[in-house]
Short mmCIF file of C-alpha atoms in Angstrom, two decimals:
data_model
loop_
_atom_site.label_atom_id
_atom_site.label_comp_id
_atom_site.label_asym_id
_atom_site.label_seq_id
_atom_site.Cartn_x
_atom_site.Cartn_y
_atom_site.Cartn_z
CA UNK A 322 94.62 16.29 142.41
CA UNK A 323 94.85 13.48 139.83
CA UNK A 324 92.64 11.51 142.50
CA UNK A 325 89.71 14.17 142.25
CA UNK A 326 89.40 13.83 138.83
CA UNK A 327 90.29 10.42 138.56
CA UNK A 328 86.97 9.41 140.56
CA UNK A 329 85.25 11.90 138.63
CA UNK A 330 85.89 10.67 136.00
CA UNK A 331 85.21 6.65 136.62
CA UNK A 332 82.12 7.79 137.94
CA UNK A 333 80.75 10.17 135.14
CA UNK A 334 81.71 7.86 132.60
CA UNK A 335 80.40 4.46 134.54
CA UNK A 336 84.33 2.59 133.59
CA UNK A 337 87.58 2.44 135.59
CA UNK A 338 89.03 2.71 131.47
CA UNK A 339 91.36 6.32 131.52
CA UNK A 340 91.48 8.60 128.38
CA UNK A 341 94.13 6.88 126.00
CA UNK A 342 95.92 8.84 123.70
CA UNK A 343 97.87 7.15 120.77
CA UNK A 344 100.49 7.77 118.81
CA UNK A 345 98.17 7.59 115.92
CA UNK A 346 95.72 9.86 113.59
CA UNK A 347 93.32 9.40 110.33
CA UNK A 348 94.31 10.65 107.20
CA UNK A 349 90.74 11.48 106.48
CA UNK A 350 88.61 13.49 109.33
CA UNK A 351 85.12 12.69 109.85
CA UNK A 352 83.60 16.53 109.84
CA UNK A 353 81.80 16.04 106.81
CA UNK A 354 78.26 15.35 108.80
CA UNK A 355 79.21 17.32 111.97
CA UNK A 356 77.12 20.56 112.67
CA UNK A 357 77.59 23.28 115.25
CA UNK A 358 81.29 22.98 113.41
CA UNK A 359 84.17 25.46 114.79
CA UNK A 360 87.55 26.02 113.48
CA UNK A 361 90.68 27.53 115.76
CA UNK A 362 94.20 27.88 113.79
CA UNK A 363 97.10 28.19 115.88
CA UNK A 364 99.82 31.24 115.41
CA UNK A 365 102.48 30.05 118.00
CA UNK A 366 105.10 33.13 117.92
CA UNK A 367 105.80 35.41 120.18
CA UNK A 368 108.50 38.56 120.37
CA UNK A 369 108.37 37.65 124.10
CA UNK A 370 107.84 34.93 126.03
CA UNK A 371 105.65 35.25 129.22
CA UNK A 372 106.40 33.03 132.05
CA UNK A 373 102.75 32.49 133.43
CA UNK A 374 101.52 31.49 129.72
CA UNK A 375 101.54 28.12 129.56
CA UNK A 376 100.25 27.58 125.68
CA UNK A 377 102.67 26.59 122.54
CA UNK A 378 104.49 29.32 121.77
CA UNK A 379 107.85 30.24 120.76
CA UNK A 380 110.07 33.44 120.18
CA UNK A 381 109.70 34.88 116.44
CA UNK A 382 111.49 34.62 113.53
CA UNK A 383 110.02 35.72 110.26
CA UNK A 384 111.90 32.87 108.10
CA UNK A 385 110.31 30.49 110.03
CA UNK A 386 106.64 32.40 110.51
CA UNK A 387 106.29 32.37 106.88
CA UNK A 388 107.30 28.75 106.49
CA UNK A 389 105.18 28.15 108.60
CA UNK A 390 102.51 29.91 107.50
CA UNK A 391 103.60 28.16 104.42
CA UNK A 392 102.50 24.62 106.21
CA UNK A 393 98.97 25.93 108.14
CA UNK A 394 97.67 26.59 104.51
CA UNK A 395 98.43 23.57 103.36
CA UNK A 396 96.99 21.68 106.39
CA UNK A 397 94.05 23.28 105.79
CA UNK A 398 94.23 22.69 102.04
CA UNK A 399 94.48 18.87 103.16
CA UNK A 400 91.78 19.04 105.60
CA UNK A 401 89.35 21.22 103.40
CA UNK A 402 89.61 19.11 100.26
CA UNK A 403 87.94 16.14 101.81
CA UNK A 404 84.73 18.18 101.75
CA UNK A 405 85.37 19.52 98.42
CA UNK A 406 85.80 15.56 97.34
CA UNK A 407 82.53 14.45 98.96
CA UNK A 408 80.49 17.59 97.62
CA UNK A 409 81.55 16.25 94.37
CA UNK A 410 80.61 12.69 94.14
CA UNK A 411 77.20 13.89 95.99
CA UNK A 412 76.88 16.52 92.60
CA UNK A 413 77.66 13.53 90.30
CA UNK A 414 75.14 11.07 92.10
CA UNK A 415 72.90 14.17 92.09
CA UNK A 416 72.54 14.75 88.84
CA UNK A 417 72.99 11.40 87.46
CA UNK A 418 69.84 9.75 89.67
CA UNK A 419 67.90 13.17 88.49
CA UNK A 420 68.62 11.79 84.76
CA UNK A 421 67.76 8.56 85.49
CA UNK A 422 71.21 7.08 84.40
CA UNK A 423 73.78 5.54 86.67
CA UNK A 424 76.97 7.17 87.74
CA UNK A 425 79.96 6.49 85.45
CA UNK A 426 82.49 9.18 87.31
CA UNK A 427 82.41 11.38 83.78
CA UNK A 428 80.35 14.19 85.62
CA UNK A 429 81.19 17.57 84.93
CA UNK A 430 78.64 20.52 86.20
CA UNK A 431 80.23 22.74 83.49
CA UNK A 432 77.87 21.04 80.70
CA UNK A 433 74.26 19.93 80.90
CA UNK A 434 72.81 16.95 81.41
CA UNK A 435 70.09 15.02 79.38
CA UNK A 436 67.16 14.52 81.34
CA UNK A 437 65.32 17.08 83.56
CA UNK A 438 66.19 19.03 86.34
CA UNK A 439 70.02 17.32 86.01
CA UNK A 440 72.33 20.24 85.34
CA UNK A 441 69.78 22.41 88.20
CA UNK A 442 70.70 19.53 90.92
CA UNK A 443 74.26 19.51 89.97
CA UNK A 444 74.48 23.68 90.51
CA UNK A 445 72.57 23.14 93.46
CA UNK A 446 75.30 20.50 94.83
CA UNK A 447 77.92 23.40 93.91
CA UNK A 448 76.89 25.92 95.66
CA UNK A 449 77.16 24.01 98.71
CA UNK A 450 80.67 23.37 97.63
CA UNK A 451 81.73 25.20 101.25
CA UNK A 452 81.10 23.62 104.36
CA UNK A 453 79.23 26.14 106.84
CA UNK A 454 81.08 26.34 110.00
CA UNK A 455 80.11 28.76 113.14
CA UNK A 456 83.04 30.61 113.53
CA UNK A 457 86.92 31.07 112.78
CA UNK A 458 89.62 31.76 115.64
CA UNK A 459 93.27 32.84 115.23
CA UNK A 460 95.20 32.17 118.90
CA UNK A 461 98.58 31.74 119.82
CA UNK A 462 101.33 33.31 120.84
CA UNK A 463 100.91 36.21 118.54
CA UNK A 464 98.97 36.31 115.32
CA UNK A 465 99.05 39.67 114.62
CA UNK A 466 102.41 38.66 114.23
CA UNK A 467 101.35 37.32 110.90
CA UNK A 468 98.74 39.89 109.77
CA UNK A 469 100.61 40.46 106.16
CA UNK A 470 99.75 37.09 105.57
CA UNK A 471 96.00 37.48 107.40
CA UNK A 472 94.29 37.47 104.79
CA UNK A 473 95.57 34.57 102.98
CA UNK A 474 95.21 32.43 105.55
CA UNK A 475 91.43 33.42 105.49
CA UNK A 476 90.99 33.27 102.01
CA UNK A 477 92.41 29.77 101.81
CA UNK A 478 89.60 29.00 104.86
CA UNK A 479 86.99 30.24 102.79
CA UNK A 480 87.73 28.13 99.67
CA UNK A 481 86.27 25.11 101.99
CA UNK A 482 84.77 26.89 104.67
CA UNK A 483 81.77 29.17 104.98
CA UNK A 484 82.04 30.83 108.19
CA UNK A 485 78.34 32.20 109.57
CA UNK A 486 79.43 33.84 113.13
CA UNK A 487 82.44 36.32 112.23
CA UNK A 488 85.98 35.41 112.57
CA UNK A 489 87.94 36.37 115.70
CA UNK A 490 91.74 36.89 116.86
CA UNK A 491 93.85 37.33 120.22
CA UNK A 492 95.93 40.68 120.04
CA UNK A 493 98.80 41.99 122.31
CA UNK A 494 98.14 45.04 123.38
CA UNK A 495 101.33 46.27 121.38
CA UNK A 496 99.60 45.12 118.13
CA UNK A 497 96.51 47.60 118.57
CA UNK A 498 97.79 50.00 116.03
CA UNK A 499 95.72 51.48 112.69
CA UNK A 500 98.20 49.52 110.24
CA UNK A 501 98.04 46.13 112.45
CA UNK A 502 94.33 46.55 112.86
CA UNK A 503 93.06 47.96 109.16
CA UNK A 504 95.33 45.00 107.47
CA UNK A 505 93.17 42.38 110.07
CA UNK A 506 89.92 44.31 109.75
CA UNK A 507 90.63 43.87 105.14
CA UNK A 508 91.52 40.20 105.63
CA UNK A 509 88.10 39.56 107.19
CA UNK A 510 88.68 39.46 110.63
CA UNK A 511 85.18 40.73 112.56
CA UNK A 512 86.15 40.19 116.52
CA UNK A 513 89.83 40.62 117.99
CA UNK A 514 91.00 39.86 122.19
CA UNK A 515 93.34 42.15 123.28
CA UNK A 516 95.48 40.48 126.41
CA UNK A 517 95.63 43.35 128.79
CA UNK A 518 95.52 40.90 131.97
CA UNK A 519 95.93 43.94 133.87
CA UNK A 520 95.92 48.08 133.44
CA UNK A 521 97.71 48.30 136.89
CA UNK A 522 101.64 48.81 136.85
CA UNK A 523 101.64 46.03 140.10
CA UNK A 524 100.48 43.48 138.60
CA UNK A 525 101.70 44.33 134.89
CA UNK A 526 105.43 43.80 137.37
CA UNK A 527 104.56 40.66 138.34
CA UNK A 528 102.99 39.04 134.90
CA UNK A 529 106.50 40.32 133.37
CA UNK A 530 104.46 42.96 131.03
CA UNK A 531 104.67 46.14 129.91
CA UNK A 532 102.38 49.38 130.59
CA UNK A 533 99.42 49.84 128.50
CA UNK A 534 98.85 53.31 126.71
CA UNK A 535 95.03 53.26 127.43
CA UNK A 536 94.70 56.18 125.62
CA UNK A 537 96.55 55.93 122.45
CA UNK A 538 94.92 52.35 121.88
CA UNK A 539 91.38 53.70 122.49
CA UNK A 540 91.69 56.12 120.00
CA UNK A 541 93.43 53.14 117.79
CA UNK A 542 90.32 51.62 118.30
CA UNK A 543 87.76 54.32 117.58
CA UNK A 544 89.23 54.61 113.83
CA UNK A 545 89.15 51.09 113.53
CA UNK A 546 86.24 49.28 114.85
CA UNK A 547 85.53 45.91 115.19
CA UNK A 548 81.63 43.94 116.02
CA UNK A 549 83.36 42.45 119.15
CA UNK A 550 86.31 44.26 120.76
CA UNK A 551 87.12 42.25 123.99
CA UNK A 552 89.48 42.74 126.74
CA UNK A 553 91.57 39.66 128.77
CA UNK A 554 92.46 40.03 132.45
CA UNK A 555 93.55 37.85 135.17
CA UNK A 556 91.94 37.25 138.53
CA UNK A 557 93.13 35.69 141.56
CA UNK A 558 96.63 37.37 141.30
CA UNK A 559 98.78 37.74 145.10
CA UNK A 560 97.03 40.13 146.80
CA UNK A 561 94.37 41.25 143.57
CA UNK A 562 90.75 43.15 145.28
CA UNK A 563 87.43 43.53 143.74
CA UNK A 564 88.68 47.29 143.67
CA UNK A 565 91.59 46.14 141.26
CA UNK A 566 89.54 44.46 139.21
CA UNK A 567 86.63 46.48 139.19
CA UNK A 568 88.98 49.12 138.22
CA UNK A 569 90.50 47.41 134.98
CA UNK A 570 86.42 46.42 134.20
CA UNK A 571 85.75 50.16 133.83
CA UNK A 572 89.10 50.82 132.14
CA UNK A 573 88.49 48.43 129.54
CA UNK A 574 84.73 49.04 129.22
CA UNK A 575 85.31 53.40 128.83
CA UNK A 576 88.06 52.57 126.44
CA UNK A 577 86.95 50.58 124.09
CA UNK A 578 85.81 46.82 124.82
CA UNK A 579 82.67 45.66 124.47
CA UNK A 580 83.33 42.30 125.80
CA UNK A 581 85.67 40.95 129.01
CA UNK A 582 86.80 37.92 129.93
CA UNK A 583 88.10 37.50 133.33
CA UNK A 584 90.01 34.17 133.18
CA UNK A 585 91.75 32.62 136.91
CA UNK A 586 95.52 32.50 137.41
CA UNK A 587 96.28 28.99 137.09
CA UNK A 588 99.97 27.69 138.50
CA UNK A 589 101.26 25.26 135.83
CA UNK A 590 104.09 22.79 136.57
CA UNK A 591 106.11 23.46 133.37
CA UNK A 592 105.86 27.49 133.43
CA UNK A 593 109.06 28.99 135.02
CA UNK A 594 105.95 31.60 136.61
CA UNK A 595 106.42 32.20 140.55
CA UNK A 596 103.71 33.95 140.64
CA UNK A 597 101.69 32.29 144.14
CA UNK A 598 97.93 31.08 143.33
CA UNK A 599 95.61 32.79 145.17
CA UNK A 600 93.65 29.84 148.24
CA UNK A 601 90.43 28.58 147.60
CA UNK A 602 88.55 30.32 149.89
CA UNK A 603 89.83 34.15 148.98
CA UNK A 604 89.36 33.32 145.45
CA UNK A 605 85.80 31.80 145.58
CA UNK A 606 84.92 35.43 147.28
CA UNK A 607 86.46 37.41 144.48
CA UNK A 608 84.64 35.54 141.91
CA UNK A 609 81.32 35.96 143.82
CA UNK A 610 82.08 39.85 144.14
CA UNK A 611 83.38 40.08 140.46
CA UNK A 612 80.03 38.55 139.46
CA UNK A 613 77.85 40.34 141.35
CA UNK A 614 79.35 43.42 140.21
CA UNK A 615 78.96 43.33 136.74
CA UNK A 616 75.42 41.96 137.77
CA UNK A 617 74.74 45.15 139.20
CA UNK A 618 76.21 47.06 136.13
CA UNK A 619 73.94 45.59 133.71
CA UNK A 620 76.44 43.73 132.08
CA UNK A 621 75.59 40.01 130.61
CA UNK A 622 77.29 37.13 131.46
CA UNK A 623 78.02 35.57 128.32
CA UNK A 624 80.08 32.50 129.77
CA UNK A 625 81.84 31.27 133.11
CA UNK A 626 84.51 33.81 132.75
CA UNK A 627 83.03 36.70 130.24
CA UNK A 628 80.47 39.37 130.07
CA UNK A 629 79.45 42.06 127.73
CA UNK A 630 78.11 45.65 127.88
CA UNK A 631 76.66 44.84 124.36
CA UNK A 632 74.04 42.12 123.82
CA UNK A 633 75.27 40.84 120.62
CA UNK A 634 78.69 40.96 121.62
CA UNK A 635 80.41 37.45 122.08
CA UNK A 636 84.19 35.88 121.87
CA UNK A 637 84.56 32.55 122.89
CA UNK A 638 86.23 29.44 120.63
CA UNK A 639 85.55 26.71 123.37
CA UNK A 640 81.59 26.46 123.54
CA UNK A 641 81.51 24.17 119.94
CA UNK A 642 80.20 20.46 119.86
CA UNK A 643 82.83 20.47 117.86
CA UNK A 644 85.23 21.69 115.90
CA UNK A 645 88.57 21.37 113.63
CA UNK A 646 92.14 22.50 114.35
CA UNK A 647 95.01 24.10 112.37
CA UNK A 648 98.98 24.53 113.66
CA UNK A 649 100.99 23.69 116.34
CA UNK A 650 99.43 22.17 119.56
CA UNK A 651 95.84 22.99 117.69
CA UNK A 652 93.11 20.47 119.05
CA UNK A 653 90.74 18.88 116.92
CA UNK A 654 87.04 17.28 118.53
CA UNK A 655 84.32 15.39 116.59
CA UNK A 656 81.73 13.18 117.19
CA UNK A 657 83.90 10.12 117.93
CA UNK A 658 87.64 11.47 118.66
CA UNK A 659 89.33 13.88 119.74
CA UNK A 660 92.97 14.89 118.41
CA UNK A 661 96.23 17.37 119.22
CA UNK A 662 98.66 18.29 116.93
CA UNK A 663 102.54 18.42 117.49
CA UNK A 664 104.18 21.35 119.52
CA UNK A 665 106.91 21.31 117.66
CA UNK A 666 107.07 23.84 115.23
CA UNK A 667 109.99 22.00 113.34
CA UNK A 668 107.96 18.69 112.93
CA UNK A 669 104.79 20.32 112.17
CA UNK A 670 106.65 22.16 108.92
CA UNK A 671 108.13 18.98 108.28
CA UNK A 672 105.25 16.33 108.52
CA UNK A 673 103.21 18.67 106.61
CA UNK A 674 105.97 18.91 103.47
CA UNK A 675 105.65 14.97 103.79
CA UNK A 676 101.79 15.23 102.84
CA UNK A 677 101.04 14.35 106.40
CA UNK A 678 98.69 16.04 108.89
CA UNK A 679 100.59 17.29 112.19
CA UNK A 680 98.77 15.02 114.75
CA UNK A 681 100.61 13.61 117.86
CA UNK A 682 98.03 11.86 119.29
CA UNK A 683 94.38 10.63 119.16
CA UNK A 684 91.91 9.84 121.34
CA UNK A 685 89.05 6.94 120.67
CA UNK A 686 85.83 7.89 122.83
CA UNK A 687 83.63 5.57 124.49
CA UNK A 688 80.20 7.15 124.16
CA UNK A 689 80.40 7.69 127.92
CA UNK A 690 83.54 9.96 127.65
CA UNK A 691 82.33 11.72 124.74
CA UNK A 692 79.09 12.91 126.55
CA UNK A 693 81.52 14.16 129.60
CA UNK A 694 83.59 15.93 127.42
CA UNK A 695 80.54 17.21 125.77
CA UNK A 696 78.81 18.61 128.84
CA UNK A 697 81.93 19.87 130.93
CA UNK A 698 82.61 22.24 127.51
CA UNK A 699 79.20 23.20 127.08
CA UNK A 700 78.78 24.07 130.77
CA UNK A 701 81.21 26.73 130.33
CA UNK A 702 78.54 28.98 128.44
CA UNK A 703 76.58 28.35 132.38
CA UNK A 704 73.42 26.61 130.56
CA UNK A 705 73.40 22.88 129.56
CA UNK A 706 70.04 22.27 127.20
CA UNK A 707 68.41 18.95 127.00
CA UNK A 708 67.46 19.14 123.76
CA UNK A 709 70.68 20.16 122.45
CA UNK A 710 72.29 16.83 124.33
CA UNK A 711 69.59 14.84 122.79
CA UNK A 712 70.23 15.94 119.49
CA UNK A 713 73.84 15.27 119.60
CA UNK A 714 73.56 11.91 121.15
CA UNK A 715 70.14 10.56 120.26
CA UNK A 716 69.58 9.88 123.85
CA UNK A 717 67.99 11.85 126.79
CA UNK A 718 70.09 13.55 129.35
CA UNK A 719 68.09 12.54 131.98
CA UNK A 720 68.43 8.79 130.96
CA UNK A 721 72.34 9.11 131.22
CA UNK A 722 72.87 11.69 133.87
CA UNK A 723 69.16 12.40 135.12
CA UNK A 724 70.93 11.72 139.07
CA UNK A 725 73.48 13.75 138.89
CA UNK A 726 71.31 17.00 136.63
CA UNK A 727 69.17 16.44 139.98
CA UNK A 728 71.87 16.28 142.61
CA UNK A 729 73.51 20.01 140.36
CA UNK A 730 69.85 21.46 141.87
CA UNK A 731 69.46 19.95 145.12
CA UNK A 732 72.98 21.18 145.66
CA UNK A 733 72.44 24.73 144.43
CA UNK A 734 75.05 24.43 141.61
CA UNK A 735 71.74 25.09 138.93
CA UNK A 736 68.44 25.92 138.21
CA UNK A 737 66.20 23.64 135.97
CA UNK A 738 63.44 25.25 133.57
CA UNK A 739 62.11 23.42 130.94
CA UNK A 740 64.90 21.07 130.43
CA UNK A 741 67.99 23.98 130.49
CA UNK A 742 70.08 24.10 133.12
CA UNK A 743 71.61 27.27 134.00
CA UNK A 744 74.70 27.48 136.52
CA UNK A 745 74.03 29.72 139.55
CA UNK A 746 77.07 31.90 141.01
CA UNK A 747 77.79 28.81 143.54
CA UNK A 748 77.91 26.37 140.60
CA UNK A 749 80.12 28.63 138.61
CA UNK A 750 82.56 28.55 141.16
CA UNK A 751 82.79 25.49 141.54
CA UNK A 752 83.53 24.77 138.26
CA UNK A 753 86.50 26.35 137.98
CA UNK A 754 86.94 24.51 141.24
CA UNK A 755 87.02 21.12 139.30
CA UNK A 756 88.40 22.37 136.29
CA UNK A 757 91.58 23.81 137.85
CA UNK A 758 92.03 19.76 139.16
CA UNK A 759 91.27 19.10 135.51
CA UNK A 760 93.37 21.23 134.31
CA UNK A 761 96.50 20.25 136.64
CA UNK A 762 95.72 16.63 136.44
CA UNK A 763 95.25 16.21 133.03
CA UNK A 764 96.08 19.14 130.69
CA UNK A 765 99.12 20.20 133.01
CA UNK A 766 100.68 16.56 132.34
CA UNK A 767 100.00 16.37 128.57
CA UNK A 768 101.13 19.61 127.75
CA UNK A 769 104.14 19.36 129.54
CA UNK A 770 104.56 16.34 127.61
CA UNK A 771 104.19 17.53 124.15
CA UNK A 772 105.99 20.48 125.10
CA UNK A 773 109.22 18.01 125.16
CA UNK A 774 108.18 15.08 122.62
CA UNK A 775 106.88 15.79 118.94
CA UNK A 776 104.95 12.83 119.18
CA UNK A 777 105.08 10.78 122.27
CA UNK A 778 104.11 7.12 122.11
CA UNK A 779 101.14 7.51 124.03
CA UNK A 780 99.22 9.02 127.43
CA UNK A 781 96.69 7.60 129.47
CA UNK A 782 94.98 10.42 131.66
#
């Protein structure tokens, strides 16, 4: 597996030089300029652990929850001030050049300033005081798990943060009750993802989960709604047909959900799951028919894995050029680096009472890996725009990777119209095709990693 990407990889990104994570971070983060900004905070607790799930979690405890709670708002606090700190010294240089005097650090917007337009420019300065950000996701484990504490978590976020695309957050299907939801709904929460992963009792057996009362948490729903409700299942289960899944579509879509996303079972090393992935061939089918299906519902496909019965409905954290990350095992990606905090839930508390941020490791891009890592994201919303990668990089796509946009058509993995590629059904596929070698090869050996080191000493992928 680690061979398939490997090459991939040398080739994409013209250098035999791997990914090299160090045991290092930056005390400051270099967001301040970064647009098309995302943030994702991490809730790692769970009442029960599930065997297939391979993301940080561990078992709850509300001493620790709140202590750690405790820690995510001050990480924030720590992240969020250095915007707060640059808005400021903009408002003094602001209103100082406006005045025609130099800057002596005495500015203060709360009095006026001699000279015209000074104390305007300063207010001006202050109302931008809040970086603007797309969106907000809570994931985990469980973060309903914290909802008394919801909403000051997302007041905290809003001190720094202005949020323009609705905030969203991953619900078990046990948490989908009128106090649970009404206390998210007050905090600010505007999208939740309920983790069904299946409606049917066989495959509920298998996963290790409990039934879902359909009914009751429809009618949970109904009294409180939400702009986005969507529904998680899992395909390519032993012996899973399009009639299974087809069946849990409708289920979800009569009861409910606006918005599915039907991710692939995925056989990590370090789960203790023995559940059996389904082969290549029997799976490439399913997808196909899965697709085609909600095709011929009228349904839209808003990514690789999702689709909506409502236009404007839309969960998804991972299509972001980039974005900032809060809690345990929470990833961080900007313009030149990309960084993952500790899994440990006991060294994140305690590097964070230290005045430290939580991160484990960081990784330095060459411009080459950063436009790889740019365009195997955004490829997961099926459309890569040329424009879009020439804003980001100042460079054409067709000057970096004009061969291999033209070997995605000639192959039948996209169409090309006026410099956006969009992903047929054979080019989604295959996708998830490659990503499940990424995913083994690379994620599969860092997170098992982390999952036994706070913060190793380094990994080269």
């Amino acid at each position: 597996m680690s061979f398939i990407t490997d090459i991939t990889r040398m080739w994409l990104t013209r250098s035999t030089k791997p990914f090299c994570f160090k045991n290092e971070y930056d005390e400051k983060l270099d967001y301040l300029q970064c647009e098309n900004l995302g943030l994702y905070i991490h809730i790692p607790f769970c009442k029960k652990i599930c065997a297939f799930c391979p993301y940080c979690k561990t078992l709850y405890d509300p001493e620790i929850c709140d202590a750690y709670v405790d820690g995510l708002i001050q990480e924030i606090r720590m992240v969020g001030e250095q915007w707060k700190m640059s808005g400021n010294e903009k408002a003094d240089d602001a209103a100082y050049t406006s005045s025609g005097k130099e800057r002596d650090g005495s500015a203060d917007c709360k009095r006026p300033r001699n000279g015209k337009g000074s104390f305007a420019a300063c207010q001006k300065q202050k109302a931008s005081d809040r970086k603007q950000v797309t969106s907000l996701y809570f994931g985990g484990g469980t973060p309903a798990l914290a909802a008394d504490r919801m909403k000051e978590i997302i007041d905290v976020v809003s001190e720094y943060f202005e949020i323009t695309e609705g905030i969203g957050l991953e619900l078990h299907p046990e948490n989908v009750t009128v106090p649970v939801l009404e206390k998210l709904k007050e905090a600010g929460v505007t999208k939740i993802s309920i983790g069904i992963q299946s409606f049917q009792k066989k495959y509920q057996d298998i996963l290790g989960r409990t039934m879902v009362d359909v009914e009751t948490m429809a009618e949970n729903l109904r009294q409180v709604p939400f702009e986005t409700v969507s529904m998680d299942f899992i395909f390519a289960l032993p012996g899973q047909t399009l009639e299974d899944l087809k069946s849990d579509i409708e289920m979800a879509f009569s009861h409910g959900a606006n918005h599915i996303a039907i991710y692939p079972f995925i056989d990590f090393t370090f789960t203790e799951s023995k559940v059996k992935a389904m082969e290549k061939k029997a799976k490439r089918k399913l997808l196909d028919e899965i697709t085609e299906y909600c095709h011929s519902k009228g349904y839209e496909r808003n990514s690789i894995w999702t689709f909506s019965s409502e236009k404007n409905a839309g969960y998804s954290s991972m299509t972001r050029d980039n974005f900032l990350g809060f809690g345990c095992s929470a990833t961080t990606l900007l313009k030149d680096q990309f960084k993952i905090n500790t899994f440990s839930v006991e060294e994140y508390i305690k590097r964070i009472e230290e005045g430290k941020l939580p991160t484990s490791l960081t990784l330095r891009f060459t411009l080459r890996q950063r436009m790889i890592y740019y365009l195997f994201w955004i490829a997961y919303s099926t459309r890569v725009d040329s424009k879009d990668f020439e804003k980001f990089f100042g460079v054409p796509l067709k000057k970096m990777y004009g061969l291999e946009m033209k070997l995605s058509v000639l192959l039948g993995f996209a169409r090309e119209k006026d410099g956006v590629y969009k992903m047929t059904p054979k080019g989604a596929f295959y996708y998830h095709y490659y990503e499940n070698f990424y995913t083994l090869a690379y994620i599969d050996k860092m997170w098992g990693i982390m999952r036994k080191e706070a913060f190793p000493e380094g990994i080269e992928l």
